[in-house]
Short mmCIF file of C-alpha atoms in Angstrom, two decimals:
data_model
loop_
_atom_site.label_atom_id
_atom_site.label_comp_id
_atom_site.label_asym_id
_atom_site.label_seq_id
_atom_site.Cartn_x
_atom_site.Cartn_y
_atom_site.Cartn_z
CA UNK A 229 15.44 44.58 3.22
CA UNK A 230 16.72 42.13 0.50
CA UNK A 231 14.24 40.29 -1.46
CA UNK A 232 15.90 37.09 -0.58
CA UNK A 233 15.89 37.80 3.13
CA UNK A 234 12.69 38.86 2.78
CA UNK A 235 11.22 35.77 0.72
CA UNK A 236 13.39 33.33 3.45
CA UNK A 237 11.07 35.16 6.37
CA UNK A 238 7.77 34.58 3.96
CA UNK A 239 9.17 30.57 3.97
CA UNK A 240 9.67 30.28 7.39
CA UNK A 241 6.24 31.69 8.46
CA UNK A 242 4.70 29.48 6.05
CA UNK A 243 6.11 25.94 6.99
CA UNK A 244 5.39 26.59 10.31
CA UNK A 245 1.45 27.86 9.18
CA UNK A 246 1.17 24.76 6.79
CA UNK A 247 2.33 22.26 9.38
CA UNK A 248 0.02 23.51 12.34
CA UNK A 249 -3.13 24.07 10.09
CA UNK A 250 -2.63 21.86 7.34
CA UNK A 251 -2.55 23.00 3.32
CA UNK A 252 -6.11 23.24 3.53
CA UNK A 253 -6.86 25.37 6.24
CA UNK A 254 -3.81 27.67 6.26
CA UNK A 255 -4.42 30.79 5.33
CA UNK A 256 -2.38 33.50 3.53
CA UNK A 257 -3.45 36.37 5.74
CA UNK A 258 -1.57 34.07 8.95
CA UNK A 259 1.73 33.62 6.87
CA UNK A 260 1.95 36.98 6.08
CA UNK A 261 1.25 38.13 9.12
CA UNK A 262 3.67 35.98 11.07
CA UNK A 263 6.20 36.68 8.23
CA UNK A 264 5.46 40.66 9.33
CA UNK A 265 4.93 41.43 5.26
CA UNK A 266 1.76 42.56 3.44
CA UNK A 267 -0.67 40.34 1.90
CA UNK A 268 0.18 41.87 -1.25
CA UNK A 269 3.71 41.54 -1.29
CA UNK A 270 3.92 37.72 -0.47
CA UNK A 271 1.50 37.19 -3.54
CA UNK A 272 4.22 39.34 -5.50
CA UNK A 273 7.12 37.31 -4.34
CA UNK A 274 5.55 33.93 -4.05
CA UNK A 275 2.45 34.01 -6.71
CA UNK A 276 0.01 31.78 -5.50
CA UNK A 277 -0.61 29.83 -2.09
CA UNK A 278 0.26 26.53 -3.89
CA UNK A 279 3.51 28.53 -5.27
CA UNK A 280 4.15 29.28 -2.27
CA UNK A 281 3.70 25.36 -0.67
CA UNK A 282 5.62 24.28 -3.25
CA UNK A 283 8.48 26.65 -2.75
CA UNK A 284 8.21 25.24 1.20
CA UNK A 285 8.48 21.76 0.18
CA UNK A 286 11.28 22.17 -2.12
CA UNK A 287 13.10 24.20 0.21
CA UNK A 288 12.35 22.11 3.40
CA UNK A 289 13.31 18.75 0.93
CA UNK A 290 16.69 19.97 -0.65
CA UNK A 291 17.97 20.77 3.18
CA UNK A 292 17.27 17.62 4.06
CA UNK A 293 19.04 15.91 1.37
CA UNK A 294 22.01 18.47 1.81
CA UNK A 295 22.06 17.09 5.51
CA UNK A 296 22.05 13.55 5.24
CA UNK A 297 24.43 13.44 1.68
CA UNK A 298 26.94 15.75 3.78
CA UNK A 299 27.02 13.06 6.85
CA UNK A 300 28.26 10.05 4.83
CA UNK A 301 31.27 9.42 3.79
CA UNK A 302 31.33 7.49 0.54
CA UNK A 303 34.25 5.15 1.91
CA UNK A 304 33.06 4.48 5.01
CA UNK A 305 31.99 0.70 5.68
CA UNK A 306 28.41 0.56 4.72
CA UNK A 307 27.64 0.28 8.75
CA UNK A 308 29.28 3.14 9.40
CA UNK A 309 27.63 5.31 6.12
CA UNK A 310 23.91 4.24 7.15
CA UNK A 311 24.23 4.61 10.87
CA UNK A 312 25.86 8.57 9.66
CA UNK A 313 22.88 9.11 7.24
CA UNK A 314 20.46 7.83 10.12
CA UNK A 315 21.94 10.35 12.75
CA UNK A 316 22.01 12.90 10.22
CA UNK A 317 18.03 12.45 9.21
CA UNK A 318 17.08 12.04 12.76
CA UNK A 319 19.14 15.40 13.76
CA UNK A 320 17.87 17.29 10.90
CA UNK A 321 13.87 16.46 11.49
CA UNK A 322 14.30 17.03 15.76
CA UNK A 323 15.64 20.32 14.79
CA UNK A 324 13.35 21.55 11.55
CA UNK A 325 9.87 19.34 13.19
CA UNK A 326 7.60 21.75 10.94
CA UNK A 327 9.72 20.97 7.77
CA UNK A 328 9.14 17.60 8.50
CA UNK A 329 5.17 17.63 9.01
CA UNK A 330 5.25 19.08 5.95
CA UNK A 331 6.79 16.79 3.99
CA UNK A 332 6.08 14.00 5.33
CA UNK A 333 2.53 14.49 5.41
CA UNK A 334 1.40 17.54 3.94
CA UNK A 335 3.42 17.60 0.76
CA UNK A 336 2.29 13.66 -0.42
CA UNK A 337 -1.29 14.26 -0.99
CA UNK A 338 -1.95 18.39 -1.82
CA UNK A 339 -0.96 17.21 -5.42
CA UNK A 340 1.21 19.60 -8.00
CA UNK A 341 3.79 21.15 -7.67
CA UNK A 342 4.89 19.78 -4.14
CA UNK A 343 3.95 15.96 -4.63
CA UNK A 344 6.23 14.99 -6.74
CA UNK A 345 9.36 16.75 -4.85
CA UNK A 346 8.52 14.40 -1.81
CA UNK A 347 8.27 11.68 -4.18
CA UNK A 348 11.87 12.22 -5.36
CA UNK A 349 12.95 13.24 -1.81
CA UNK A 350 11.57 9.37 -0.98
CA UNK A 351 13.08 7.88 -4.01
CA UNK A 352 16.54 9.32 -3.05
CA UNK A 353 16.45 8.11 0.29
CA UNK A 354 15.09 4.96 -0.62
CA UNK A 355 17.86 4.51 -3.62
CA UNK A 356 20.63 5.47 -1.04
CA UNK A 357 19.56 2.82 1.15
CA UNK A 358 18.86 0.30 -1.96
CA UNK A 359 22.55 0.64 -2.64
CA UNK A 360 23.70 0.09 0.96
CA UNK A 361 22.38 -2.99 1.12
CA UNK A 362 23.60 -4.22 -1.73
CA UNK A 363 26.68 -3.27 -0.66
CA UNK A 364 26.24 -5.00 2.20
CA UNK A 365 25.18 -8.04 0.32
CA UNK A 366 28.26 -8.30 -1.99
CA UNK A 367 30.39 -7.52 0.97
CA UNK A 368 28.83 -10.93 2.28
CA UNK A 369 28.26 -12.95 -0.78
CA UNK A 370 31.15 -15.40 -1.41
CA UNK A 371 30.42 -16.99 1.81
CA UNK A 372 27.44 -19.44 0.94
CA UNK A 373 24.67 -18.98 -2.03
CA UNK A 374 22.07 -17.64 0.84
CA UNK A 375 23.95 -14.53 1.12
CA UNK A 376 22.96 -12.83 -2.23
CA UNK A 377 20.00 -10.93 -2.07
CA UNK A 378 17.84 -10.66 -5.01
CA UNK A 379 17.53 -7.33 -6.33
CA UNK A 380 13.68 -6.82 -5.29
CA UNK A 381 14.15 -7.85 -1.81
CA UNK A 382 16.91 -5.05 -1.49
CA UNK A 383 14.61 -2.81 -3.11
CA UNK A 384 11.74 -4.26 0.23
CA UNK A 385 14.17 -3.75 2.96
CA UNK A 386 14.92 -0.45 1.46
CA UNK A 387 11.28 0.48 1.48
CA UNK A 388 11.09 -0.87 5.00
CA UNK A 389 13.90 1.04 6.61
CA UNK A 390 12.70 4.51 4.44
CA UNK A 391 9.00 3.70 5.93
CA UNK A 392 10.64 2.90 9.40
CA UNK A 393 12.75 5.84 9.60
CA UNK A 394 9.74 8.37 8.69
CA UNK A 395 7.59 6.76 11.19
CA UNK A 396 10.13 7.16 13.98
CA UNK A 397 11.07 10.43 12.95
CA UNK A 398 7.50 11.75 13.45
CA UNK A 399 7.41 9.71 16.80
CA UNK A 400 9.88 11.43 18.01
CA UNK A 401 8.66 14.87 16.92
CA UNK A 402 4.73 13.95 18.70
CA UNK A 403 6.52 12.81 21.74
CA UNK A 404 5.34 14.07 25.15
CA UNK A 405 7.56 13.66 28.03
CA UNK A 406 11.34 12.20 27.41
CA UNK A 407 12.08 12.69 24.03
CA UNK A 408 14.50 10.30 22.75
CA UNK A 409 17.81 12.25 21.18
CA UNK A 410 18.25 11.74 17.39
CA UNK A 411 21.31 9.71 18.59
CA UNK A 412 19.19 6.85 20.52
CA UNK A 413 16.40 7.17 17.92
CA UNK A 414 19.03 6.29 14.94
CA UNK A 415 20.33 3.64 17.37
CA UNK A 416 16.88 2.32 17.86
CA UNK A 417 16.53 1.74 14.20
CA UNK A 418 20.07 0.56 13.69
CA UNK A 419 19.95 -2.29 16.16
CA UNK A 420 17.14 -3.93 14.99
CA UNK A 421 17.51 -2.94 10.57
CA UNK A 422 21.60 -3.68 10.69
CA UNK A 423 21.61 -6.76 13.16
CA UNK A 424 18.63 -7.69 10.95
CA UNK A 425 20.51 -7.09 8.42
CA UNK A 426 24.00 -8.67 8.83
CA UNK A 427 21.90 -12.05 9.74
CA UNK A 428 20.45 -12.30 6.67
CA UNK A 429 23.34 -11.71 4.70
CA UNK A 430 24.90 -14.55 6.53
CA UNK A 431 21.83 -16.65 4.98
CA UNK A 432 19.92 -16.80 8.41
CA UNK A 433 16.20 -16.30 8.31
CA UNK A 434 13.45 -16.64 9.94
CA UNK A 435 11.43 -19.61 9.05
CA UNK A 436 7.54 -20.68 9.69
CA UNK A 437 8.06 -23.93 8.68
CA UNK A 438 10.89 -24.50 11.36
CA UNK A 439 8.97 -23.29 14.02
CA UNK A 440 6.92 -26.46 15.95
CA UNK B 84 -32.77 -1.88 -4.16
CA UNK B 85 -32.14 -2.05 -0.49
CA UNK B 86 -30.32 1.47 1.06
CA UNK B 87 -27.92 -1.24 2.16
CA UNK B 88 -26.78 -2.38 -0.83
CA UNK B 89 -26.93 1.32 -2.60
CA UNK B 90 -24.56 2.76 0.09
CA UNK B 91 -22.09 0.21 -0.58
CA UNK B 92 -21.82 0.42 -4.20
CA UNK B 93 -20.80 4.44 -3.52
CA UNK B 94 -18.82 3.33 -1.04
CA UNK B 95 -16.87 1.09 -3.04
CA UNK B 96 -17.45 3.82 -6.58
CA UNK B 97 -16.07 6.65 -3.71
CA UNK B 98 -13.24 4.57 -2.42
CA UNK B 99 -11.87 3.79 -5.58
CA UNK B 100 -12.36 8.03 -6.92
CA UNK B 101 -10.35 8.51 -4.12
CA UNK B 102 -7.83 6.57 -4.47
CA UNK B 103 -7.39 7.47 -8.26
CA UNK B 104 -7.65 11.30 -8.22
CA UNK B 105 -7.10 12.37 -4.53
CA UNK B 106 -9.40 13.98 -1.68
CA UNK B 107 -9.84 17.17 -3.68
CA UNK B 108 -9.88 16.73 -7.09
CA UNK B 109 -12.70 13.82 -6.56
CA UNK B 110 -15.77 14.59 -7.87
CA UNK B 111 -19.28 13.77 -6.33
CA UNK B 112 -20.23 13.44 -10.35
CA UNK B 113 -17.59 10.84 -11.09
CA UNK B 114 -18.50 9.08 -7.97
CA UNK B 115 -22.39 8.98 -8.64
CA UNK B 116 -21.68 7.97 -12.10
CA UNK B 117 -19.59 5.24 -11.13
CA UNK B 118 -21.45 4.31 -8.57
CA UNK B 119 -24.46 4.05 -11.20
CA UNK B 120 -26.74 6.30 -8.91
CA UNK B 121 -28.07 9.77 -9.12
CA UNK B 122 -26.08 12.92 -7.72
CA UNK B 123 -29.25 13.88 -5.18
CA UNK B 124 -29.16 10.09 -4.11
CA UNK B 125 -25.51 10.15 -2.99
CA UNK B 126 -26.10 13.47 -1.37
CA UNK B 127 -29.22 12.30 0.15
CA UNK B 128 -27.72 9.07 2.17
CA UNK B 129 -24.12 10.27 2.84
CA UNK B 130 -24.49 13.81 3.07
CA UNK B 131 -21.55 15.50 1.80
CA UNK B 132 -18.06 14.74 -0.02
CA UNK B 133 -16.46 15.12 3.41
CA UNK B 134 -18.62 12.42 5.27
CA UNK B 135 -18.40 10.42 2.31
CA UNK B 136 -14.71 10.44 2.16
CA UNK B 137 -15.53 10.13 6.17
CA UNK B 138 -17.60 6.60 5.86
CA UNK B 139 -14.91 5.32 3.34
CA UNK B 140 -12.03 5.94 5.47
CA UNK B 141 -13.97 4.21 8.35
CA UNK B 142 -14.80 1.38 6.58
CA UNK B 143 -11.91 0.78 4.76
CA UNK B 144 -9.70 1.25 8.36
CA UNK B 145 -12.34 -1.19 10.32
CA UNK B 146 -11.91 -4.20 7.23
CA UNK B 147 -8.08 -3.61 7.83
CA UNK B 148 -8.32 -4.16 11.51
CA UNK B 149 -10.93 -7.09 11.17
CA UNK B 150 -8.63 -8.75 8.71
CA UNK B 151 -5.42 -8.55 11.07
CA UNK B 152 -7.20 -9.26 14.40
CA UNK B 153 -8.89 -12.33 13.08
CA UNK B 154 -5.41 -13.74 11.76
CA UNK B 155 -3.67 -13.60 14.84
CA UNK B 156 -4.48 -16.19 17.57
CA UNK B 157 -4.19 -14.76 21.17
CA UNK B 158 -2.39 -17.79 22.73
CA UNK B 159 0.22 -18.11 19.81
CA UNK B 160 4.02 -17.71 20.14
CA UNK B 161 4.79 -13.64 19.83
CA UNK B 162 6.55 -14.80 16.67
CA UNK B 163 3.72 -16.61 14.88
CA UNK B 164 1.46 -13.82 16.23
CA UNK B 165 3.71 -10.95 14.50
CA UNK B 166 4.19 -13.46 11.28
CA UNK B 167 0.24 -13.80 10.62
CA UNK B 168 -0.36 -10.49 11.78
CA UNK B 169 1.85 -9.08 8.84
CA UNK B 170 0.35 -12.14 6.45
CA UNK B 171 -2.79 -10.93 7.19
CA UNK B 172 -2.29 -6.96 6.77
CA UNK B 173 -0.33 -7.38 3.73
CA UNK B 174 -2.80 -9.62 1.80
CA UNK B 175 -5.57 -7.07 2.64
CA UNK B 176 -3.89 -4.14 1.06
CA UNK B 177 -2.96 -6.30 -1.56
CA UNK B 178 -6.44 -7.09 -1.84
CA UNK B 179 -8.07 -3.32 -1.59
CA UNK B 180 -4.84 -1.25 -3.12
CA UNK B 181 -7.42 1.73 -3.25
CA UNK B 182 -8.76 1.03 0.23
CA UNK B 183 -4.65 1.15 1.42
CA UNK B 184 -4.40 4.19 -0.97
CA UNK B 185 -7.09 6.43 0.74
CA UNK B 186 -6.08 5.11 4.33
CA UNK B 187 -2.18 5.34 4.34
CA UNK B 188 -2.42 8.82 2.19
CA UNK B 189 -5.51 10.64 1.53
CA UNK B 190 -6.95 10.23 5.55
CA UNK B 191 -3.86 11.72 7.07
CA UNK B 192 -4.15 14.93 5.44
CA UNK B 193 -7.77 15.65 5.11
CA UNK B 194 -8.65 16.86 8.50
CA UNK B 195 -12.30 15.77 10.09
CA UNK B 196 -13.88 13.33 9.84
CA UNK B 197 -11.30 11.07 8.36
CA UNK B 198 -8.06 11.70 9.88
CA UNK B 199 -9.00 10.93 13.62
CA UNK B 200 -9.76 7.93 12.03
CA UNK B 201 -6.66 6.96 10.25
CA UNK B 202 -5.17 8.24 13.60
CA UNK B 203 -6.82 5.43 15.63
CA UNK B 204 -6.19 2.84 12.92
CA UNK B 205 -2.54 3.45 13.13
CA UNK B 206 -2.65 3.66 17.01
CA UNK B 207 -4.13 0.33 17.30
CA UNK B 208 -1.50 -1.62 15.06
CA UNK B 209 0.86 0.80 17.05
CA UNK B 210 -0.30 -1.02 20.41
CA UNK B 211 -0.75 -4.24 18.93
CA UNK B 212 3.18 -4.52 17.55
CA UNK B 213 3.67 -2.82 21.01
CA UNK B 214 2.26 -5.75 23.32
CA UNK B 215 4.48 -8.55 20.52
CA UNK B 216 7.57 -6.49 21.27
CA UNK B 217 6.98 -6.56 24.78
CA UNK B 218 5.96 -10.07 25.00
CA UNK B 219 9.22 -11.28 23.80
CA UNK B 220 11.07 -8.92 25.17
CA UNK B 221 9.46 -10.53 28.86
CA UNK B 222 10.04 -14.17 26.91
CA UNK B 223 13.50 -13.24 27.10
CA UNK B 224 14.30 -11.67 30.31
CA UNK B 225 16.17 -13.28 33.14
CA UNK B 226 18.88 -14.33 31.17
CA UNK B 227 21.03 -11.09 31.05
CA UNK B 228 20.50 -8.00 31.91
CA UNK B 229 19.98 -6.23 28.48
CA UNK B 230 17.35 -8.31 27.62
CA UNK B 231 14.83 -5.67 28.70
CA UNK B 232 13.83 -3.20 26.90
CA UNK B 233 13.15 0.63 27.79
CA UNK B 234 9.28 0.65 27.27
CA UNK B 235 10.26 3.80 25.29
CA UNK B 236 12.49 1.45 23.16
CA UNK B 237 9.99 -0.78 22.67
CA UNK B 238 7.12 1.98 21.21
CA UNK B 239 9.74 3.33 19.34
CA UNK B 240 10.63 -0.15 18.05
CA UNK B 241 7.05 -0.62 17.01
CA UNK B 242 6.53 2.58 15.47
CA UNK B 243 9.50 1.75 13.12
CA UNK B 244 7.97 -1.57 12.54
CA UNK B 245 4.50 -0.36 11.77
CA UNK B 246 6.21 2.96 9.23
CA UNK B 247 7.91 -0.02 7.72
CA UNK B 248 5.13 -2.42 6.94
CA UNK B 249 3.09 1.03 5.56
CA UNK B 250 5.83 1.42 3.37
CA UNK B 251 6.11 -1.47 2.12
CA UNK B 252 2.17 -2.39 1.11
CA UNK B 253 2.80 1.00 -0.99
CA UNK B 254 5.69 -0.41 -2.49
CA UNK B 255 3.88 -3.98 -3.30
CA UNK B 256 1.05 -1.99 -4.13
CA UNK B 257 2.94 0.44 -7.24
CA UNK B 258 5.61 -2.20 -8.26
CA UNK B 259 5.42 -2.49 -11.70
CA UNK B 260 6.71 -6.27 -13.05
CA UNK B 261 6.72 -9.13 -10.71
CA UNK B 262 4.58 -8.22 -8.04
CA UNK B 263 5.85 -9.80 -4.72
CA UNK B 264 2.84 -12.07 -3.33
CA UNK B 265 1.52 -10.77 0.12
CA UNK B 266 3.26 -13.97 2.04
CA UNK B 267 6.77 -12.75 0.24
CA UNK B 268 6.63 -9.08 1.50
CA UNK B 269 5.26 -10.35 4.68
CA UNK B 270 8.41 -12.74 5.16
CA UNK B 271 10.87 -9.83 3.66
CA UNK B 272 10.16 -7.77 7.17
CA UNK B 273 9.93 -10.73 9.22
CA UNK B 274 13.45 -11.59 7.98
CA UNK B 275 14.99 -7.86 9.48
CA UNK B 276 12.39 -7.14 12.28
CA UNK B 277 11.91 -10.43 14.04
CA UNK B 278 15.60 -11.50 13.45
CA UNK B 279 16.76 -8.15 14.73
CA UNK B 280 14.29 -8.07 17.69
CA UNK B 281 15.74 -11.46 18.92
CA UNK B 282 19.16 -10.20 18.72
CA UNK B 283 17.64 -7.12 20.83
CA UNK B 284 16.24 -9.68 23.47
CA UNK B 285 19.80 -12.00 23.63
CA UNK B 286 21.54 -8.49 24.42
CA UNK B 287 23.44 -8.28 20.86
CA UNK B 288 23.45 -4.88 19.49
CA UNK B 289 25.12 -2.80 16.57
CA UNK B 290 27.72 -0.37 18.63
CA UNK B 291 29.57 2.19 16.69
CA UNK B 292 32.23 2.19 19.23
CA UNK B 293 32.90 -1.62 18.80
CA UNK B 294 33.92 -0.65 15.26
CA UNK B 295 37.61 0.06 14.34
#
């Protein structure tokens, strides 16, 4: 068997070890065993467990970034791009649910080499989102003064709808029961971040001070 | 000294190890030193690194929850009640960024004793957001038909909210430069959520289909 086939089987056995025990716990003797390989030869191909995690997380990162890059289309209306990159994220963690528990909670805190590949994962999706909104904002501004967004509160709601996306998707994953399609869970978000959205760009807020 | 007092300096000397260098690379010797006490006395009233990291997590997650529960008045508008709910949680993790750091990363991925913890912490805000969403949703209803929401729509709703506001007191927390204040972030996810959730209740939505 090809080494790359071969090291793709060693992957896939360990993402789903590392997401159902945890970097801690997992053990190499389980991945090799559900990657039907020796001990020995994963060590040869891989190098160390934290190779190895780190190989996962890069891996299990990049195809998520391929998936939600290759579902917007850069001239689509900025509505249109973030509800395609929504779909796309939600589609891609339902159907790799162990990729995701990895890096979204696995890969943050087991420290080199996989931390900082979920922090750029993060910063990517949180700069593609940055830039939709200000999109959205220029698209708006003209209108009244209100409608300009200052560039850290872009930066906020970006951090809010990253934060809000990753918390839904694992929601959805943990689910017992009806599980909502990727489709309604991207339209969950949607409804209340671009409604949310589109008011504020039209300068309406909502205000303590107006309340009684 | 009093045991009392002791414990809580290596609370506070562990809490902020934690934060700084991450659940594994800590060191019981950094943390005795900082705490100003002996090695043997740390072991002696918290046992081990892993119900040490245990009591911080606990502590740290209780503060958290006393701080939001005491902001929000019970007979309040569900507005007001989300608005000093989110006052309230972001000033505390402005005000303990290593308390936020060990709770929104380091608990997760630790196993026992300190992620059932940060489980329940999270489920609690979870319900809390829940109940808001629900109560206006019920403030709503009777005028049209789509004012109700799915009670799958509205967990799902508050899970996004609750991912968001995480996100966002790690943003406040790392921003380098002007540091928004806790009232700003606060009114930045007010702005999209509650705005957004309104629309929800007066049966407005974002529909792909309605778009040319």
């Amino acid at each position: 068997m090809p080494r790359e086939v071969r090291e793709r089987q060693m992957l896939d056995a360990a993402v789903e070890v590392f997401a159902r025990r945890g970097y801690r716990a997992a053990s190499m003797d389980e991945i090799a065993e559900l990657a039907g390989a020796s001990k020995p030869l994963v060590y040869l191909y891989l190098n160390s467990k934290e190779d190895l995690f780190g190989a996962c997380v890069r891996r299990e990162a990049d195809a998520l970034k391929a998936s939600v890059r290759a579902a917007i289309e850069p001239d689509a209306s900025a509505d249109d791009r973030l509800w395609h990159g929504l779909r796309a994220f939600f589609t891609h963690t339902a159907e790799h649910p162990d990729g995701w528990a990895v890096l979204s909670c696995q890969a943050r805190t087991n420290g080199e080499p996989a931390a900082p590949v979920a922090d750029e994962l993060r910063q990517e999706m949180v700069g593609l989102v940055t830039r939709l909104i200000a999109a959205t904002a220029a698209e708006g501004a003209g209108g009244d003064g209100s409608a300009a967004l200052a560039g850290h509160e872009a930066s906020g709601l970006a951090h809010a709808l990253v934060g809000a996306a990753e918390s839904l998707a694992g929601w959805a994953n943990t689910r017992t029961g009806a599980v909502p399609s990727a489709k309604e869970t991207a339209a969950t978000l949607m409804n209340v971040a671009w409604v949310g959205l589109e008011n504020l760009r039209g300068g309406r807020r909502w205000t303590h001070a107006a309340r009684p």
